[in-house]
Amino acid sequence: MLTILVTGGAGFIGANFIILARQKKWAKVINLDKLTYASNLQTLAELQNDPDYNFVQGDINNAELVNYLLKQYQPDAIINFAAESHVDRSIFSPRDFIETNVVGTFQLLEASRLYWQQLSLQKQQKFRFLHVSTDEVYGSLTPQEPAFREDTPYAPNSPYAASKAASDHFVRVYNHTYGLPTLTTNCSNNYGPRQFPEKLIPLTILNALDGKPLPIYGDGQNIRDWLYVTDHCEAIYLVLQQGKIAETYNIGGLNEQANLTVVENICAILDDLAPKSDYRHSSLITFVKDRPGHDKRYAIDCSKINRDLGWQPQENFDSGLFKTVQWYLSNSEWVNQVRSGSYQTWLQKNYDHRQV
Ligand code: NAD
Ligand code: DAU
């Protein structure tokens, strides 16, 4: 079995990946996470007695700690999920994104290089550094343009996207200059269980359950390509095992949806699963001031990972969205924990000034 150092594994995608990796016995996992507002250790409570899972609280910027973990656990791979991940927050506080997404990824690459260089030839050949990135590095598409391919030029439009683009470039450099065996994945919007409710889908579910307004930026016609989180995790594992060193792989849901449609679909599911006697959930939809620099459309061409590695998404949007709503309805303890404290401050900061 592989040993993997996962960073950012107490967040949405990282936690789903770790849970799957332990269920399927893909790997022993060491999870290094700073535990920012976006994390929740309760998400991983089911692994607390698992001897092949270790959690370490810490920052990917802490070179001493990362060096120690690499020496101690001798991982076969590093998967870098750790990031500041929310576009709206990057507009308020870009510096945090540079600290973690750019400098943090650089620190992790540097520690990996030092570790990798002193491995035996056999272990060097086996080692991989997999960087989890985003489709936002490619910028925005018009409705007519073809979907993003791996060779689409980078054109990031938000501080978040720019920080991820910079990190992707450093990953490329560490392969090109030092020979570190890297892989990069650029994925579209994920949804599913355990996502922090600052993102559109969980925010809509929880606001709707509370009878609060469902904020739609602009006219609600911005398009995202939604992928169920488990499909993303399976793709990452496949790239780790079979991906060609130095290559990038685009991962997408083949599922372009306008934001308004997504929110209306969630409302329809909630009308069935949690009906209100006096109103339909869609009556809560509220158009609010747009996100500055809001990208119009993302779409991923995932033909490379399909052709070369045989991956394609398994979940369809209707069933994936239904499962996601059900998960939030059945996990009120998790929901209450993430909604306490600083989450309320964020809602005021992001939404109070948007009212139109
Ligand atoms: P998230 O915000 O839910 O979780 C990020 C995790 O990283 C948190 O647990 C946080 O505590 C941790 N973290 C932040 N700074 C850290 C640091 N300096 N050191 C160690 N840990 C730190 O993010 P997510 O949605 O799970 O995204 C994971 C990765 O996938 C990110 O790199 C993101 O850019 C990328 N991605 C996300 C999506 C999406 O739709 N969510 C799509 C494509 C790519
Ligand atoms: O495309 C991949 C990216 O998807 C990831 O790299 C990011 O980490 C992840 O946050 C996500 O970015 P988006 O900005 O697309 O996700 P978000 O859920 O914030 O918004 C989805 C769409 O919904 C976007 O067009 C903005 C809109 N939106 C969002 C919020 C929070 C609203 O209309 N209202 C809202 O309240």
XYZ file of C-alpha atoms and ligand atoms in Angstrom:
436
model
C 0.000 0.000 0.000
C 1.185 3.528 -0.784
C 1.935 6.079 1.925
C 0.655 9.531 0.982
C 1.179 12.895 2.639
C -2.070 14.743 1.967
C -2.139 18.490 2.619
C -5.413 20.317 3.287
C -7.156 17.035 4.071
C -9.540 18.576 6.612
C -11.215 20.621 3.857
C -13.911 19.571 1.417
C -12.138 17.651 -1.355
C -9.165 16.512 0.720
C -11.428 14.970 3.378
C -13.537 13.197 0.758
C -10.321 11.917 -0.803
C -8.941 10.622 2.519
C -12.194 8.890 3.445
C -12.263 7.160 0.055
C -8.549 6.308 0.215
C -9.018 4.587 3.570
C -12.289 2.859 2.577
C -10.720 1.491 -0.588
C -7.329 0.819 1.034
C -5.609 2.934 -1.610
C -3.058 4.275 0.851
C -1.904 5.014 4.357
C -2.480 8.717 4.885
C -0.786 11.490 6.833
C -3.001 14.572 6.759
C -1.239 17.932 7.252
C -3.781 20.713 7.667
C -3.555 24.165 9.220
C -7.210 23.966 10.297
C -8.383 27.265 8.851
C -12.036 28.359 8.995
C -12.752 26.060 5.993
C -11.735 22.872 7.775
C -13.616 20.606 10.118
C -11.960 17.717 11.901
C -15.358 16.252 12.698
C -15.524 15.404 9.005
C -12.797 12.822 9.621
C -14.041 11.551 12.991
C -14.807 8.138 11.489
C -11.052 7.609 11.013
C -9.992 8.387 14.573
C -9.212 4.745 15.408
C -7.669 3.933 12.038
C -3.957 3.086 12.602
C -3.147 3.925 8.975
C -4.437 7.505 9.243
C -2.528 10.263 11.054
C -3.532 13.885 11.459
C -0.998 16.656 12.010
C -2.085 20.260 12.519
C 0.327 22.551 10.714
C 1.044 24.919 7.873
C 2.529 23.890 4.512
C 4.653 27.032 4.922
C 6.362 25.476 7.948
C 9.434 23.969 6.261
C 10.779 22.465 9.469
C 7.542 20.592 10.113
C 7.193 19.405 6.497
C 10.835 18.217 6.469
C 10.216 16.319 9.694
C 7.035 14.642 8.344
C 8.779 13.576 5.143
C 11.692 12.086 7.090
C 9.423 10.417 9.627
C 6.825 8.890 7.280
C 8.852 8.468 4.046
C 5.803 8.980 1.791
C 5.608 7.631 -1.764
C 3.569 10.652 -2.794
C 2.384 14.093 -1.759
C -1.038 15.336 -2.809
C -1.383 19.077 -2.331
C -4.999 20.068 -1.664
C -4.099 22.810 0.852
C -5.315 26.183 -0.331
C -7.393 29.219 0.315
C -10.191 28.291 -2.068
C -13.003 30.861 -2.068
C -13.043 33.499 -4.826
C -15.097 36.063 -2.844
C -12.664 35.878 0.077
C -9.756 36.377 -2.332
C -11.347 39.646 -3.447
C -11.460 40.891 0.175
C -8.071 39.475 1.306
C -5.749 38.492 -1.555
C -2.656 38.261 0.673
C -3.832 35.075 2.420
C -4.095 33.455 -1.017
C -0.543 34.391 -1.940
C 0.750 33.123 1.433
C -0.790 29.678 1.145
C -1.401 29.039 -2.536
C 1.811 30.524 -3.904
C 4.409 30.616 -1.100
C 3.003 27.519 0.608
C 3.090 25.461 -2.583
C 6.637 26.673 -3.216
C 7.710 25.641 0.319
C 6.142 22.234 -0.162
C 7.883 21.775 -3.510
C 11.210 22.770 -2.014
C 10.834 20.335 0.899
C 9.765 17.626 -1.573
C 12.803 18.271 -3.757
C 15.207 17.920 -0.812
C 13.439 14.750 0.325
C 13.241 13.267 -3.181
C 16.903 13.937 -3.982
C 18.132 11.798 -1.085
C 15.853 8.823 -1.855
C 17.209 5.625 -3.405
C 16.882 5.473 -7.200
C 14.057 2.964 -6.864
C 12.112 5.194 -4.454
C 12.851 8.268 -6.579
C 11.252 6.603 -9.576
C 8.145 5.731 -7.569
C 7.695 9.161 -5.924
C 5.054 11.623 -7.168
C 4.083 15.201 -6.234
C 0.463 15.715 -7.316
C -0.819 19.288 -7.274
C -4.593 19.777 -7.185
C -5.540 22.861 -9.185
C -8.509 24.476 -10.819
C -10.059 25.349 -14.182
C -10.170 28.995 -13.061
C -6.540 29.415 -14.177
C -7.808 29.439 -17.784
C -10.055 32.482 -17.273
C -13.544 32.842 -18.673
C -15.278 31.478 -21.798
C -17.931 33.071 -23.979
C -20.986 30.863 -24.620
C -19.612 29.863 -28.049
C -15.983 29.099 -27.160
C -14.758 25.497 -26.884
C -14.114 24.076 -23.404
C -10.721 24.482 -21.662
C -8.053 22.043 -22.819
C -4.705 21.351 -21.162
C -3.047 23.666 -23.715
C -5.486 26.569 -23.249
C -3.389 29.624 -22.284
C -3.591 30.728 -18.658
C -5.651 33.913 -18.107
C -6.672 34.063 -14.430
C -9.200 36.744 -13.485
C -9.445 36.714 -9.667
C -6.773 36.847 -6.955
C -7.656 33.203 -6.172
C -7.223 32.133 -9.802
C -3.961 34.087 -10.113
C -2.575 32.440 -6.980
C -3.476 28.969 -8.280
C -1.969 29.801 -11.684
C 1.267 30.881 -9.982
C 1.357 27.662 -7.979
C 0.848 25.602 -11.154
C 3.817 27.387 -12.724
C 6.030 26.554 -9.730
C 5.018 22.907 -9.986
C 5.997 22.942 -13.653
C 9.327 24.588 -12.809
C 10.202 22.011 -10.147
C 9.794 19.292 -12.744
C 11.501 21.128 -15.574
C 14.461 22.449 -13.572
C 14.981 19.870 -10.840
C 13.346 16.766 -12.317
C 10.851 16.377 -9.448
C 8.191 13.905 -10.670
C 5.147 16.152 -10.664
C 1.551 15.832 -11.858
C -1.052 18.598 -12.018
C -4.833 18.288 -12.184
C -7.103 21.200 -13.148
C -10.655 20.523 -12.122
C -14.030 22.219 -12.495
C -16.498 23.080 -9.696
C -16.955 20.266 -7.197
C -20.093 19.609 -5.172
C -21.122 16.942 -2.696
C -21.061 16.119 1.027
C -18.824 18.032 3.474
C -18.438 21.294 1.513
C -18.130 24.466 3.588
C -21.336 26.515 3.166
C -19.677 29.599 1.705
C -19.870 27.942 -1.760
C -23.012 28.213 -3.895
C -24.553 24.748 -3.438
C -24.234 24.233 0.344
C -24.995 27.924 0.978
C -28.230 27.568 -0.985
C -29.234 24.358 0.804
C -28.670 25.762 4.282
C -30.186 29.187 3.611
C -33.249 27.535 2.064
C -33.706 25.266 5.081
C -33.598 28.365 7.306
C -36.047 30.286 5.090
C -33.337 32.878 4.317
C -32.756 34.638 0.951
C -30.894 32.622 -1.717
C -28.398 35.132 -3.136
C -27.812 34.972 -6.904
C -24.996 37.156 -8.190
C -25.889 39.254 -11.257
C -28.459 37.660 -13.554
C -27.728 34.056 -12.507
C -26.661 33.109 -16.048
C -22.986 32.494 -15.229
C -22.150 28.906 -16.082
C -20.100 26.361 -14.136
C -19.235 22.743 -14.994
C -20.268 20.749 -11.899
C -18.505 17.528 -10.863
C -19.465 15.260 -7.966
C -16.578 15.248 -5.486
C -16.125 11.458 -5.465
C -15.578 11.493 -9.222
C -12.827 14.077 -8.692
C -11.196 11.945 -5.978
C -11.236 8.852 -8.212
C -9.631 10.891 -11.010
C -6.876 12.137 -8.695
C -6.044 8.588 -7.597
C -5.957 7.430 -11.204
C -3.645 10.280 -12.231
C -1.417 9.494 -9.249
C -1.106 5.880 -10.322
C -1.033 6.149 -14.103
C -0.504 9.798 -15.023
C 2.537 10.674 -17.086
C 5.150 12.654 -15.138
C 5.133 16.415 -15.843
C 1.716 16.269 -17.510
C -1.421 18.137 -16.546
C -4.897 16.588 -16.684
C -8.164 18.497 -16.944
C -11.018 16.981 -14.933
C -14.629 18.054 -15.476
C -18.206 16.972 -15.038
C -19.422 17.341 -18.652
C -22.201 19.171 -16.878
C -22.549 22.884 -17.623
C -25.297 24.596 -15.644
C -26.346 28.216 -15.149
C -26.268 29.232 -11.470
C -29.986 30.042 -11.453
C -30.802 26.535 -12.733
C -28.637 24.964 -10.016
C -30.420 26.941 -7.314
C -33.864 26.171 -8.765
C -33.010 22.453 -8.825
C -31.985 22.542 -5.156
C -35.261 24.323 -4.314
C -37.261 21.625 -6.131
C -35.463 18.852 -4.196
C -36.118 20.653 -0.907
C -39.813 21.119 -1.800
C -39.950 17.297 -1.830
C -37.631 16.432 1.063
C -38.331 19.318 3.446
C -41.576 20.993 2.300
C -42.728 24.274 3.841
C -46.456 24.625 4.329
C -46.671 28.311 3.381
C -44.160 28.817 0.528
C -42.037 27.114 -2.109
C -38.274 27.358 -1.626
C -37.743 29.076 -4.987
C -39.623 32.130 -3.657
C -36.486 32.802 -1.541
C -34.347 33.427 -4.648
C -32.905 36.952 -4.483
C -30.794 38.642 -7.161
C -27.916 40.558 -5.564
C -24.969 42.698 -6.654
C -22.556 40.757 -8.840
C -19.094 39.463 -7.886
C -16.422 41.893 -9.229
C -14.726 40.390 -12.294
C -17.194 37.485 -12.253
C -16.141 34.838 -14.819
C -19.002 34.166 -17.221
C -18.473 30.529 -18.101
C -16.201 27.590 -17.257
C -16.220 24.313 -19.175
C -13.662 21.517 -19.143
C -12.647 19.360 -22.061
C -11.678 16.163 -20.229
C -10.979 14.087 -23.327
C -7.283 13.659 -22.408
C -7.887 11.905 -19.075
C -10.658 9.889 -20.737
C -8.490 8.818 -23.661
C -5.201 8.240 -21.783
C -6.421 6.918 -18.418
C -10.006 5.788 -19.125
C -11.652 8.170 -16.587
C -15.105 9.649 -16.966
C -17.556 11.039 -14.409
C -19.904 8.403 -12.956
C -22.439 10.533 -11.093
C -25.194 12.380 -12.943
C -26.174 15.852 -11.734
C -29.742 15.002 -10.656
C -28.739 12.086 -8.442
C -25.570 13.824 -7.226
C -27.497 16.932 -6.191
C -30.171 14.819 -4.514
C -27.523 12.899 -2.509
C -25.860 16.180 -1.559
C -29.098 17.727 -0.244
C -29.836 14.511 1.668
C -26.364 14.601 3.249
C -26.887 18.139 4.585
C -30.334 17.181 5.892
C -28.906 14.163 7.739
C -25.808 15.819 9.213
C -27.147 18.650 11.332
C -24.369 18.285 13.934
C -21.705 18.894 11.255
C -23.740 21.785 9.860
C -24.176 23.441 13.257
C -20.475 23.173 13.957
C -19.323 24.843 10.733
C -21.997 27.537 10.960
C -20.960 28.717 14.404
C -18.519 31.550 15.045
C -16.749 33.238 12.172
C -19.153 31.944 9.507
C -21.789 34.473 10.597
C -19.248 37.294 10.323
C -18.430 36.142 6.780
C -22.092 36.164 5.746
C -22.442 39.760 6.924
C -19.217 40.831 5.226
C -20.049 39.235 1.869
C -23.797 39.746 1.622
C -24.825 42.877 3.567
C -23.362 45.236 0.942
C -24.839 43.288 -1.986
C -28.493 43.933 -1.320
C -30.239 45.561 -4.302
P -11.320 23.950 1.187
O -11.229 25.421 1.339
O -12.586 23.250 1.529
O -10.166 23.253 2.069
C -8.856 23.715 2.081
C -8.136 23.054 3.247
O -6.766 23.508 3.224
C -8.693 23.419 4.626
O -8.847 22.266 5.423
C -7.637 24.351 5.212
O -7.560 24.277 6.630
C -6.378 23.830 4.548
N -5.316 24.853 4.491
C -5.448 26.152 4.089
N -4.262 26.782 4.190
C -3.372 25.854 4.627
C -1.980 25.895 4.904
N -1.262 27.036 4.756
N -1.369 24.772 5.348
C -2.085 23.626 5.510
N -3.399 23.545 5.277
C -4.044 24.635 4.831
O -10.875 23.644 -0.308
P -11.415 22.515 -1.320
O -12.645 23.000 -1.962
O -11.393 21.209 -0.618
O -10.255 22.562 -2.413
C -9.105 21.726 -2.290
C -8.171 22.031 -3.444
O -8.834 21.776 -4.672
C -7.718 23.491 -3.509
O -6.367 23.512 -3.900
C -8.586 24.105 -4.599
O -7.907 25.151 -5.245
C -8.783 22.920 -5.510
N -10.036 22.906 -6.291
C -11.243 23.079 -5.666
C -12.420 23.004 -6.413
C -13.777 23.166 -5.770
O -14.776 23.239 -6.498
N -13.889 23.210 -4.458
C -12.354 22.742 -7.787
C -11.096 22.584 -8.397
C -9.947 22.659 -7.623
O -14.083 26.144 -10.958
C -13.431 25.585 -9.858
C -13.588 26.508 -8.679
O -14.942 26.396 -8.246
C -12.641 26.187 -7.535
O -11.323 26.358 -7.963
C -12.926 27.091 -6.337
O -12.101 26.717 -5.237
C -14.383 26.929 -5.944
O -14.688 27.839 -4.899
C -15.296 27.188 -7.141
O -15.277 28.590 -7.515
P -16.618 29.394 -7.909
O -16.379 30.822 -7.680
O -17.098 28.956 -9.233
O -17.614 28.754 -6.800
P -18.760 29.437 -5.892
O -19.501 28.307 -5.239
O -18.235 30.505 -5.016
O -19.700 30.089 -6.970
C -20.309 29.323 -7.995
C -21.092 30.285 -8.871
O -22.205 30.788 -8.115
C -20.301 31.504 -9.297
O -20.677 31.867 -10.623
C -20.730 32.590 -8.327
C -22.155 32.221 -7.997
N -22.604 32.560 -6.632
C -21.848 32.174 -5.589
C -22.223 32.462 -4.292
C -21.369 32.072 -3.117
C -23.827 33.189 -6.461
O -24.532 33.508 -7.405
N -24.204 33.471 -5.171
C -23.456 33.154 -4.094
O -23.859 33.484 -2.931
